[in-house]
Tab-separated table of C-alpha atoms in Angstrom:
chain	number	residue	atom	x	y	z
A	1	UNK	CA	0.000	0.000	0.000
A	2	UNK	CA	2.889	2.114	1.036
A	3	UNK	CA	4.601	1.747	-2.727
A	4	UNK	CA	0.797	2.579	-4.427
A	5	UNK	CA	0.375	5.883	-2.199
A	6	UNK	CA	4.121	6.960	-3.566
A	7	UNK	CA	2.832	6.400	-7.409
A	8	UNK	CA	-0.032	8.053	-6.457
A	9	UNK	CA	1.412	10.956	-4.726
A	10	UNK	CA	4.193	11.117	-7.948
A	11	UNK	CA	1.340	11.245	-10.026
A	12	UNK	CA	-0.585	13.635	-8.547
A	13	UNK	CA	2.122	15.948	-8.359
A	14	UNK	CA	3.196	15.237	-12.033
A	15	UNK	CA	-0.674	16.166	-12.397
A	16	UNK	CA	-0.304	19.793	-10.282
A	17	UNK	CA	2.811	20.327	-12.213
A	18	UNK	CA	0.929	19.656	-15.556
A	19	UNK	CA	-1.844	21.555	-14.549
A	20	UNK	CA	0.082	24.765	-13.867
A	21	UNK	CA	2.174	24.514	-16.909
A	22	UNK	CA	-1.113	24.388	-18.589
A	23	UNK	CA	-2.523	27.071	-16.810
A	24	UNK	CA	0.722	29.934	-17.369
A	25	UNK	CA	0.268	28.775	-21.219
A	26	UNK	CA	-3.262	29.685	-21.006
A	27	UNK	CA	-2.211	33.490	-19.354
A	28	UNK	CA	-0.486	33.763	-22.943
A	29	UNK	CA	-3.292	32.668	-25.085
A	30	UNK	CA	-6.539	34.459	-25.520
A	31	UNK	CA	-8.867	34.832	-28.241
A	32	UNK	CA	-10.380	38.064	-29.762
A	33	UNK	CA	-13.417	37.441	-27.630
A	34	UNK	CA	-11.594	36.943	-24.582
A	35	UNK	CA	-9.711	40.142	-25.024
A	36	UNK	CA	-12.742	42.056	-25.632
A	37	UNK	CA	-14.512	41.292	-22.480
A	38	UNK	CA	-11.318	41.798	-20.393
A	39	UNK	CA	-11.187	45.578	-22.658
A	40	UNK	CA	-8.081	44.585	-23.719
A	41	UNK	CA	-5.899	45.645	-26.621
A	42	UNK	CA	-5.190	43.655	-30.210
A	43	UNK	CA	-1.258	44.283	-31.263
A	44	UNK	CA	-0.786	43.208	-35.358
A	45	UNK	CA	3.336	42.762	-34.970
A	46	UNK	CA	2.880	42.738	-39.329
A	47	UNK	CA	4.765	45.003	-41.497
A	48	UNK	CA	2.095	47.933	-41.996
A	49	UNK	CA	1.113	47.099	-45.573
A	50	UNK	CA	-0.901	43.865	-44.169
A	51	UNK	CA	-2.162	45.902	-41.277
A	52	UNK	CA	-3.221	48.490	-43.802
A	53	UNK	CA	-5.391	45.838	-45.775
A	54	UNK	CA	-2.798	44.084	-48.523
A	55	UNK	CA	-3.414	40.038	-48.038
A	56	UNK	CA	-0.278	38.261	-47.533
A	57	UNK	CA	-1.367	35.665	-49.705
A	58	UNK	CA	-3.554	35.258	-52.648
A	59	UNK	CA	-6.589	34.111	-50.559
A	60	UNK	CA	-5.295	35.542	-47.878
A	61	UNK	CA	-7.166	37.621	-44.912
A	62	UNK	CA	-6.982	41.377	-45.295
A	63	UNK	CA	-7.323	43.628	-42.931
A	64	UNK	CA	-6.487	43.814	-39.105
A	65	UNK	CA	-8.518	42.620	-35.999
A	66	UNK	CA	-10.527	45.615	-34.942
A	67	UNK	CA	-9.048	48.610	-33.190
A	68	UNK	CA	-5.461	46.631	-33.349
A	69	UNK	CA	-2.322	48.533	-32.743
A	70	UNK	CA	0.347	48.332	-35.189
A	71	UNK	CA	3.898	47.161	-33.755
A	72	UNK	CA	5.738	45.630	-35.956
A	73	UNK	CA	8.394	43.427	-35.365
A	74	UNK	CA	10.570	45.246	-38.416
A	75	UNK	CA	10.457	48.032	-36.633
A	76	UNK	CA	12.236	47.522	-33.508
A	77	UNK	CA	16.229	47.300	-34.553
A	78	UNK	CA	15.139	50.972	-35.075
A	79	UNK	CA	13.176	51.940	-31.830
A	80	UNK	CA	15.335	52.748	-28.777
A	81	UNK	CA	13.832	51.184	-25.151
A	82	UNK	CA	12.435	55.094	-24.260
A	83	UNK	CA	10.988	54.772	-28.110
A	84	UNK	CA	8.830	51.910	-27.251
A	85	UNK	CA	8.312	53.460	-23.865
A	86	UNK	CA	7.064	56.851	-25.528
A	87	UNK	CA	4.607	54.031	-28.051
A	88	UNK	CA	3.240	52.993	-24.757
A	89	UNK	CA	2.418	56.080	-23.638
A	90	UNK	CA	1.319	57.344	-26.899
A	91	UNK	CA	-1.116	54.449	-26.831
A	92	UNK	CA	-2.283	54.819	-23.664
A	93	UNK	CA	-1.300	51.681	-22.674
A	94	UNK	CA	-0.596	50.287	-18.790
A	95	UNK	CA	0.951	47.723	-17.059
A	96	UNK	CA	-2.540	46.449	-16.372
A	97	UNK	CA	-4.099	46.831	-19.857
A	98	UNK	CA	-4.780	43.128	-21.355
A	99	UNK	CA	-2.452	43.245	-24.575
A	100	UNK	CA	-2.224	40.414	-26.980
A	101	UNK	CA	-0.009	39.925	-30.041
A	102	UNK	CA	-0.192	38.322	-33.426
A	103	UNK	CA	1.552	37.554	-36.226
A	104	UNK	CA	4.060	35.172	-37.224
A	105	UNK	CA	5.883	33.225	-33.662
A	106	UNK	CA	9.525	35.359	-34.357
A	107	UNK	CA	7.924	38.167	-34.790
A	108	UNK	CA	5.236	37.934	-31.528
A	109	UNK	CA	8.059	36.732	-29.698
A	110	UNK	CA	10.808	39.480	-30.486
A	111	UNK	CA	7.737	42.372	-29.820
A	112	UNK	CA	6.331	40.325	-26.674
A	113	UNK	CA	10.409	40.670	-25.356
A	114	UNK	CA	10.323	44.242	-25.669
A	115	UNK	CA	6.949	45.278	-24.102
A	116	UNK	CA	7.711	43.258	-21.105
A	117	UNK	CA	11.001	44.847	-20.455
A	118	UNK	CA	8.766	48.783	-20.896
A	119	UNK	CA	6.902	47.080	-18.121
A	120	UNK	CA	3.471	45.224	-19.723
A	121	UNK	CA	3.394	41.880	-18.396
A	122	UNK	CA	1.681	40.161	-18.732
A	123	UNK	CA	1.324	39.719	-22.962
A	124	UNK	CA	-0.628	37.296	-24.118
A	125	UNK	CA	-1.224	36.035	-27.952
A	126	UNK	CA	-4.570	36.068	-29.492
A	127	UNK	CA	-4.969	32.823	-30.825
A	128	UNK	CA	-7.840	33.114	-33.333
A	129	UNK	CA	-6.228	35.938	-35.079
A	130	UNK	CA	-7.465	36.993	-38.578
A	131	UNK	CA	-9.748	33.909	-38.698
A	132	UNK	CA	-13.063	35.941	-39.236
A	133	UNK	CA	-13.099	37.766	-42.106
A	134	UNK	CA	-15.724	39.969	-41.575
A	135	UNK	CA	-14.331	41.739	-38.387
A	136	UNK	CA	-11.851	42.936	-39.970
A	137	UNK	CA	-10.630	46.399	-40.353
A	138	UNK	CA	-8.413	48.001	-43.109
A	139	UNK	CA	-7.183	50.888	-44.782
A	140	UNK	CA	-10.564	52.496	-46.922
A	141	UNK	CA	-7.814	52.638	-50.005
A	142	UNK	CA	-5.096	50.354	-49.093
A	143	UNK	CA	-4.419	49.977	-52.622
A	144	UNK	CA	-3.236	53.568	-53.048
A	145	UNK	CA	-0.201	52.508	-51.038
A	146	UNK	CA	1.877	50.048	-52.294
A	147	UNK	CA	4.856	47.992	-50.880
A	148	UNK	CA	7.671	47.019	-52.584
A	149	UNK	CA	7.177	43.067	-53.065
A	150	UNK	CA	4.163	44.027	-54.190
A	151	UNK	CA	5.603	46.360	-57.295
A	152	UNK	CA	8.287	43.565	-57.800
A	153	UNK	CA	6.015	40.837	-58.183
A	154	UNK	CA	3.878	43.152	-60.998
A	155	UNK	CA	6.926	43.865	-62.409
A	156	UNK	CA	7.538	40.120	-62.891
A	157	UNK	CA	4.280	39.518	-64.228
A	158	UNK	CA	2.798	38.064	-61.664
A	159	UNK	CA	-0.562	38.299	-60.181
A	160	UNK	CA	-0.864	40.717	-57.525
A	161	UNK	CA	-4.196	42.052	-55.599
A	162	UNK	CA	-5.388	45.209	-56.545
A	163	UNK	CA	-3.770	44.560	-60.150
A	164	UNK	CA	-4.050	48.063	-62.459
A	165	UNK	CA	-6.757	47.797	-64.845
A	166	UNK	CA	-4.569	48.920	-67.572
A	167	UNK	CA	-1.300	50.095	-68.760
A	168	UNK	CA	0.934	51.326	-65.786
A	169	UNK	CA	4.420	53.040	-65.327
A	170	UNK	CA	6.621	53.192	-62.139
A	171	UNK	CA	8.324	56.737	-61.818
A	172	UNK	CA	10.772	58.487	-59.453
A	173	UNK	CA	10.330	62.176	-58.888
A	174	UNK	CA	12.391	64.804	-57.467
A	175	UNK	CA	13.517	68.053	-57.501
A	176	UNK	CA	16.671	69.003	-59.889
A	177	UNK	CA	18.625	66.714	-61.795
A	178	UNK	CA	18.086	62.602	-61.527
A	179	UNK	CA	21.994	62.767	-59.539
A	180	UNK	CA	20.995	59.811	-57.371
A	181	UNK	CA	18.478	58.706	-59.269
A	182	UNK	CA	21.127	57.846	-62.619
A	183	UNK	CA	23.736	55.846	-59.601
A	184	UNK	CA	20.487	53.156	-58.170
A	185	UNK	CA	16.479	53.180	-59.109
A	186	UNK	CA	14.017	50.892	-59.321
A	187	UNK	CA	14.097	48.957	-62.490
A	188	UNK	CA	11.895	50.206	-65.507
A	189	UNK	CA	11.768	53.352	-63.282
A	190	UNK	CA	11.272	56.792	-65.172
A	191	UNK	CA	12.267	60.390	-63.889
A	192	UNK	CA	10.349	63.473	-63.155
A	193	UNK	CA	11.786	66.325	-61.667
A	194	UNK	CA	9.023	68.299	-59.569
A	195	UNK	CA	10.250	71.453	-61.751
A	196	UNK	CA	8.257	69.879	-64.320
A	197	UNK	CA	4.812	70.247	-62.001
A	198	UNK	CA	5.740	73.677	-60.045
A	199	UNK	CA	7.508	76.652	-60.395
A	200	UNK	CA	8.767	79.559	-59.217
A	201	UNK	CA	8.443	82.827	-58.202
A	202	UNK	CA	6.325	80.968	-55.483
A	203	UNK	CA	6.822	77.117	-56.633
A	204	UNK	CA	3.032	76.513	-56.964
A	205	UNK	CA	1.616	74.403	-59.911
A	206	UNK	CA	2.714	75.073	-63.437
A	207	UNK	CA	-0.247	76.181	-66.348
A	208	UNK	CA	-2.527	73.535	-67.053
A	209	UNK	CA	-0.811	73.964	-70.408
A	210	UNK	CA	2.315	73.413	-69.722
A	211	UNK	CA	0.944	70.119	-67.293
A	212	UNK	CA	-0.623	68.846	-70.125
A	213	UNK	CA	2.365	69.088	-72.509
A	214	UNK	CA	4.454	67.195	-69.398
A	215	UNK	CA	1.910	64.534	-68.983
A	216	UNK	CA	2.433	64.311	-73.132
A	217	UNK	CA	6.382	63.837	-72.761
A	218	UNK	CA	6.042	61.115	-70.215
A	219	UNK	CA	3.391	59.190	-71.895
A	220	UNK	CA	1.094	59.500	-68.866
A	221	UNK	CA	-2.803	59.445	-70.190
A	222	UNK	CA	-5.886	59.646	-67.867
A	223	UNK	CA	-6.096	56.083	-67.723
A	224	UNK	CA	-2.656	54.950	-66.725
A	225	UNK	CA	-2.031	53.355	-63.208
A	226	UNK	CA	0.954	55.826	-62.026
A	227	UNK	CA	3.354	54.436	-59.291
A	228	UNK	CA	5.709	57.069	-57.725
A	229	UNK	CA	8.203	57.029	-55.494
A	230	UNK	CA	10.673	59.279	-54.230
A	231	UNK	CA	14.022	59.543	-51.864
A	232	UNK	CA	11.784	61.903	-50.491
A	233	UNK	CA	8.151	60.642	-49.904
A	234	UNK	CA	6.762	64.408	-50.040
A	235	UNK	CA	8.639	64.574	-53.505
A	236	UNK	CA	6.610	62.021	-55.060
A	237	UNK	CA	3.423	63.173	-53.574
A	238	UNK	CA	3.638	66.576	-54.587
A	239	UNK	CA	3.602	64.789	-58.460
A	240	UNK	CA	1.011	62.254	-57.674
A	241	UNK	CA	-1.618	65.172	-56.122
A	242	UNK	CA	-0.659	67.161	-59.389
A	243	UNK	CA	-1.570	64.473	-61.231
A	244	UNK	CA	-4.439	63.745	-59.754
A	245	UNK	CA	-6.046	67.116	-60.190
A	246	UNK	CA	-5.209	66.958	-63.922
A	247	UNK	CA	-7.217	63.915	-64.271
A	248	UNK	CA	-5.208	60.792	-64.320
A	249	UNK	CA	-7.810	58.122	-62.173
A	250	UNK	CA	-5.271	55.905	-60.563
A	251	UNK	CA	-1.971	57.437	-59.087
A	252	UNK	CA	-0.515	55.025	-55.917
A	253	UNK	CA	2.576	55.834	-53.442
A	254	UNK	CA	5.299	53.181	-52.855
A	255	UNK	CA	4.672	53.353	-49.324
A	256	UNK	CA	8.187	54.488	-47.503
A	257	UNK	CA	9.548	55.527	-50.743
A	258	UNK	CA	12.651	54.681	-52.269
A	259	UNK	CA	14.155	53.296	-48.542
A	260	UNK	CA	11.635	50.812	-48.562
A	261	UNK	CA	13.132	49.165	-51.718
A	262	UNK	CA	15.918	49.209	-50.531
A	263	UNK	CA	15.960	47.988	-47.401
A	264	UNK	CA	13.566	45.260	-49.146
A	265	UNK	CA	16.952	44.222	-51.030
A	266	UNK	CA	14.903	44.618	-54.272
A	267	UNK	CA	17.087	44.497	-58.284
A	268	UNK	CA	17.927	48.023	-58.815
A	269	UNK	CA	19.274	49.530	-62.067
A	270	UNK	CA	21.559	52.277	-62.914
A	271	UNK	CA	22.138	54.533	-65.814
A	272	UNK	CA	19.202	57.292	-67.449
A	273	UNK	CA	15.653	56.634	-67.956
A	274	UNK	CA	14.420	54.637	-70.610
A	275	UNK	CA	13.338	56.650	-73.678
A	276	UNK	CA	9.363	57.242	-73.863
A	277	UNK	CA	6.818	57.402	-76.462
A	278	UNK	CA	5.017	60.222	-75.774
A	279	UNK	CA	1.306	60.177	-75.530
A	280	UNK	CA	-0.934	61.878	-78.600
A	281	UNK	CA	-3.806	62.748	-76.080
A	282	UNK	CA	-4.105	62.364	-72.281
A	283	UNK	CA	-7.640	61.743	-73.184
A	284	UNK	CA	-9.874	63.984	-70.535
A	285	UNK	CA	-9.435	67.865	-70.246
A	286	UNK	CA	-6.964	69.126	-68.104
A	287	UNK	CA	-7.976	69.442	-64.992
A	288	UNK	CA	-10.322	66.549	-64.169
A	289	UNK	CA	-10.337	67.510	-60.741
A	290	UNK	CA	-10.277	70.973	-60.515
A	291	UNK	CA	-11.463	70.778	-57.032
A	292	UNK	CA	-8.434	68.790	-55.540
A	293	UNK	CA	-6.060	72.574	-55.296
A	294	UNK	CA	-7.453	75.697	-54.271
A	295	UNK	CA	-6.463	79.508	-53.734
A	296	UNK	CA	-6.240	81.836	-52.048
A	297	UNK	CA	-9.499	83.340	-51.718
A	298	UNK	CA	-11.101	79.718	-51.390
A	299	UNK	CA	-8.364	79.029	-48.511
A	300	UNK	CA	-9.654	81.877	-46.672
A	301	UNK	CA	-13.235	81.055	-47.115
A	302	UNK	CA	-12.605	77.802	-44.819
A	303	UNK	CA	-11.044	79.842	-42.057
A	304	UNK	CA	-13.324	79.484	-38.859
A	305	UNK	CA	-15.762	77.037	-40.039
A	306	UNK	CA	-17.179	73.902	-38.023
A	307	UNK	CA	-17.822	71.925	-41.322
A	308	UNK	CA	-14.064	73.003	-42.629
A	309	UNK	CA	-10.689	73.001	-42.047
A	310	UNK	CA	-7.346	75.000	-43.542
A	311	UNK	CA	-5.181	72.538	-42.211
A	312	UNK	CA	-1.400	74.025	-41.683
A	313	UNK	CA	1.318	70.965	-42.379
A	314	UNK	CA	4.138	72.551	-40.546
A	315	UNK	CA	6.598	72.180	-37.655
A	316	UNK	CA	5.431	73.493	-34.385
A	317	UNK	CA	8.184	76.190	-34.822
A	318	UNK	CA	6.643	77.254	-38.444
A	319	UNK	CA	3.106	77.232	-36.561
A	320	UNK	CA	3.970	79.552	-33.691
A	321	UNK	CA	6.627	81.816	-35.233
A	322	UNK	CA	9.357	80.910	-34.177
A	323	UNK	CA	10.842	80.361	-37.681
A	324	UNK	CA	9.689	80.374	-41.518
A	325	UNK	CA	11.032	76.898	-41.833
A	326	UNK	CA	12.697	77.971	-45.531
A	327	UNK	CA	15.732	80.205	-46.687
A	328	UNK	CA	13.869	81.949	-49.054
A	329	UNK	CA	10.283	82.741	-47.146
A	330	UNK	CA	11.349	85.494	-44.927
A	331	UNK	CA	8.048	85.964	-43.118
A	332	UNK	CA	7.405	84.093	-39.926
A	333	UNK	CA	4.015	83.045	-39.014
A	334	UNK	CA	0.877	81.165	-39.626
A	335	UNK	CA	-2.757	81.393	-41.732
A	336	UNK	CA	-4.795	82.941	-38.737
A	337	UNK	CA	-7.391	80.607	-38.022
A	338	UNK	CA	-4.989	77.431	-39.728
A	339	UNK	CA	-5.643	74.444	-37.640
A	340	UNK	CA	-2.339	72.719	-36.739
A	341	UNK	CA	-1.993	69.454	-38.499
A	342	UNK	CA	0.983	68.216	-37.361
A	343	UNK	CA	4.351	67.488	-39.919
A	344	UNK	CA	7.634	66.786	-37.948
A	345	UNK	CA	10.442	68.444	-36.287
A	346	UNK	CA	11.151	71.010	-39.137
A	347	UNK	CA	10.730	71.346	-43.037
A	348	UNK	CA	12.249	68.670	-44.378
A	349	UNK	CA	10.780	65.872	-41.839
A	350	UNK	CA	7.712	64.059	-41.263
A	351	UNK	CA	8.104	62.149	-38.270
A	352	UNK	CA	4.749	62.896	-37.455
A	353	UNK	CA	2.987	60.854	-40.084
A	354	UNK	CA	5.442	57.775	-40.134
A	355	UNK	CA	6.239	54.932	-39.083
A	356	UNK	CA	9.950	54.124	-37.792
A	357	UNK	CA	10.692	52.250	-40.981
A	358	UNK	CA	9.384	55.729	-43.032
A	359	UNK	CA	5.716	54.119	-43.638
A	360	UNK	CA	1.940	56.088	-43.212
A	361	UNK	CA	1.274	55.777	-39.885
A	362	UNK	CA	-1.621	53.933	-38.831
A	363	UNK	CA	-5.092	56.109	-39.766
A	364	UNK	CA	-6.508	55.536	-36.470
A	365	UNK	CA	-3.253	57.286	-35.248
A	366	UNK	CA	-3.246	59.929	-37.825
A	367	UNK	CA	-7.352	60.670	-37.646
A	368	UNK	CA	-6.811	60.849	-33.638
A	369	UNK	CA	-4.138	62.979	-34.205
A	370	UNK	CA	-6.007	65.671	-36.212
A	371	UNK	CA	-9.555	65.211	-34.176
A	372	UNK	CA	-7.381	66.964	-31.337
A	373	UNK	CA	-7.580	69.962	-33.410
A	374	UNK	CA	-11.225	69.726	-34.665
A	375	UNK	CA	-10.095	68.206	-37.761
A	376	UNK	CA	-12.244	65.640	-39.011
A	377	UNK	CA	-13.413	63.526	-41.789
A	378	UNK	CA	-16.741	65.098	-42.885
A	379	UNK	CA	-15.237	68.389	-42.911
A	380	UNK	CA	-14.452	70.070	-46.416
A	381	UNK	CA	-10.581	70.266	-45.848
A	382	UNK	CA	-7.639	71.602	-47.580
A	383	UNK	CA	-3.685	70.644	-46.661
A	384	UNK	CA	-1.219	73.218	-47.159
A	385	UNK	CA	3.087	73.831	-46.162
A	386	UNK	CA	5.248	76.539	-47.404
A	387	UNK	CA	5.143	75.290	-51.066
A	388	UNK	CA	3.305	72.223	-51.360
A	389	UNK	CA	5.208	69.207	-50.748
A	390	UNK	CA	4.206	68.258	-46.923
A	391	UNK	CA	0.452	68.885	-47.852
A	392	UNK	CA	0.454	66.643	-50.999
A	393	UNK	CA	1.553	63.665	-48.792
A	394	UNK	CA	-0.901	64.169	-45.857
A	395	UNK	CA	-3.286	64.414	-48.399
A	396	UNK	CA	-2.220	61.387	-50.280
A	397	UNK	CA	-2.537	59.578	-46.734
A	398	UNK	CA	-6.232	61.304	-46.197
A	399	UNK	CA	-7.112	60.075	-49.700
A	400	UNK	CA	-5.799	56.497	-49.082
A	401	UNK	CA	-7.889	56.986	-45.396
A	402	UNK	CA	-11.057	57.209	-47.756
A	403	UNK	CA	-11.825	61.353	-46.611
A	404	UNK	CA	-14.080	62.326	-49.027
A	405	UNK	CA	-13.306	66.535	-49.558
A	406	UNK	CA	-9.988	66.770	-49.402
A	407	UNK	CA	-7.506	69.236	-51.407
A	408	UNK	CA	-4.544	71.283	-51.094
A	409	UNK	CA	-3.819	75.162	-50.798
A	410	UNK	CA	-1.239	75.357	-53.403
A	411	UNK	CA	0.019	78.455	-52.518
A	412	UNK	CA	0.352	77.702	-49.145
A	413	UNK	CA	2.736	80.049	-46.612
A	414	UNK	CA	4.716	81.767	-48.710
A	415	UNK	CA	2.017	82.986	-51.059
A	416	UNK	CA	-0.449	83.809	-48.102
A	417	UNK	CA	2.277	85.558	-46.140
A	418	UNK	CA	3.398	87.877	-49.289
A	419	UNK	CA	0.262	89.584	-48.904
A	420	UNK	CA	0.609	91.930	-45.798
A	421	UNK	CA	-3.421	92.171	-46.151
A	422	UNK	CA	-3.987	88.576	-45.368
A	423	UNK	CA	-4.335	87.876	-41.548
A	424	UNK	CA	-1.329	86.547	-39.718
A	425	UNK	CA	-1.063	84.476	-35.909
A	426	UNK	CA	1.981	84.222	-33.858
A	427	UNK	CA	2.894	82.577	-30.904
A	428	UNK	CA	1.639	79.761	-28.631
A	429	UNK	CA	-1.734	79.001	-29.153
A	430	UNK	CA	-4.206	75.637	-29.239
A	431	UNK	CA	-7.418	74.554	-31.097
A	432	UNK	CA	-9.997	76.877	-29.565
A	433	UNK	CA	-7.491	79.993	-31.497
A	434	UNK	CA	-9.237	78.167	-34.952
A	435	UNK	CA	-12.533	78.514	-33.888
């Protein structure tokens, strides 16, 4: 008896062991209705183009579980400890908010390691992840933003989601000569330089003429799918908005721009663009879409509205003051009555809007960041910068975001401000000053 009371004690402690094993792995697993009822939070640890919508595979889900922060994995050889720590915060996030991840195991793993050492613990994987398709959330026009794989595997020949309908072209655009541009660029890639769109004295839009004979040069007609990308993001957005508003249907970002192809370890190609056959008609009259880029006197007609917003894509500096943000736009200031839309830390950055890998930021980031300032989708809005570039992106991003009335003040700062008639605001000030 003495020997079965042994086995029985060994088993029943193999049992207890068993059992707690069992019950720590089930502290890590949850499903989606699990995490709901404990209010918890949904991580997608995916690079942002699934999150945004793109399926992974052909039949693939697409979207992201509702409400789901993006973290992914990609990101974090590029976020510092008081970076994810700041993401927290950002998020609102607490050491007692329910968090699971998903994703592929490496990549829940190596973002699970991180938010335990900021001090969430503990974080739990959501085991039913992307199973039901119709929860899912995505990107209105995920489509607008492409990846690189994606553009590779078209360029191969292979079928893609959100295929163009018809002939396409892949172009690089920035300002000047194609220096960097004739050293590495995506292959089949052609050039546009942004002088082409804008000019001086105050670097707004070029004649619809002279648009129509540039659209001519570079075979571009109303009807072909136009993928740009830049070494600047802002670059290639300022071309793609242009375009839009003359009338071409389907103009899409390579989301991150040229770093994103890079880093993807994509061919490249050297050497100058290949030569085009230009296009006899570009089919539609130029502009389509007169109402994507406004003036002056429509900018001011949206100044202290509830149902609109001039929406000023500067650095907090520009905003209050404290500097023009450009060498050659002496006056400091801001549109009075501009609502502040957030850019990045000065001109020529905008940390604001991306990701750490140089990506859109997430919309429910981006829509939460503007509703701070009364910005919001219904509204009839309009982007501007000092000459256009910021704004075209945001607006690119609020297009992709599915807002319906969107356009851009082409003028912008430095034609407002070289009119000492138009009103001017300086200094500190919040959301109520737009009111």
């Amino acid at each position: 008896m003495k020997r079965v009371s042994q086995l029985t004690a060994l088993a029943m402690a193999l049992g207890l062991a068993c059992a707690s094993s069992w019950a720590a792995d089930m502290t890590q697993a949850i499903t989606f209705h699990q995490l709901m009822q404990k209010n918890g939070i949904a991580i997608d640890t995916r690079p942002s183009a699934f999150y945004n919508g793109w399926p992974q595979s052909a039949n693939g889900p697409s979207g992201h579980e509702p409400s789901a922060l993006n973290l992914s994995a990609s990101w974090l050889d590029a976020m510092s400890d008081e970076q994810i720590e700041a993401w927290i915060q950002q998020h609102h996030l607490s050491a007692n908010t329910p968090v699971a991840l998903y994703g592929s195991e490496t990549a829940i793993q190596a973002v699970k390691n991180r938010l335990e050492k900021a001090g969430l613990n503990p974080v739990s994987t959501l085991t039913d992840a992307l199973q039901d398709p119709a929860r899912l959330q995505r990107l209105a026009h995920f489509e607008q933003l492409v990846y690189p794989q994606w553009l590779h595997e078209l360029q191969q020949g292979n079928a893609v989601a959100a295929k163009p309908a018809g002939d396409w072209k892949v172009i690089e655009a920035a300002w000047g000569a194609p220096k960097r541009y004739l050293i590495s660029h995506i292959p089949g890639a052609g050039y546009i330089d942004t002088n082409e769109v804008e000019s001086e004295p105050l670097w707004n839009k070029v004649p619809d003429a002279d648009l129509k004979a540039m659209l001519a040069r570079h075979g571009l007609r109303h009807d072909t799918t136009v993928i740009l990308y830049g070494r600047d993001v802002y670059a290639a957005a300022r071309v793609a908005q242009i375009l839009l508003y003359a009338g071409v249907k389907d103009v899409r970002l390579l989301d991150g721009g040229w770093q994103s192809w890079s880093d993807a370890g994509l061919p490249v190609e050297r050497g100058m663009p290949a030569k085009v056959k230009p296009a006899p008609d570009f089919g539609v009259t130029i502009p389509a879409q007169p109402q994507l880029m406004i003036d002056t006197q429509q900018a001011r007609g949206l100044l202290h509205r509830q149902d609109a917003s001039l929406v000023s894509i500067r650095s907090w500096p520009e905003f209050i003051g404290a500097t023009s943000g450009y060498s050659y736009i002496k006056p400091k200031g801001e549109i009075a009555g501009a609502r502040w839309g957030h850019a990045g830390s000065d001109s020529t950055h905008m940390e604001d809007f991306h990701n750490p890998d140089g990506t859109m930021r997430s919309a429910d980031d981006i829509a939460a960041m503007w509703k701070q300032w009364n910005i919001l989708p219904d509204q009839q809005i309009a982007f501007y910068c000092g000459t256009g570039w910021r704004a075209s992106e945001t607006f690119m991003y609020a297009r992709a975001m599915g807002w319906q009335n969107v356009s851009v003040y082409d003028g912008g700062w430095y034609e407002w401000s070289s009119d000492p008639k138009n009103p001017v605001a300086r200094g500190e000030r919040g959301p109520q000053s737009s009111l």
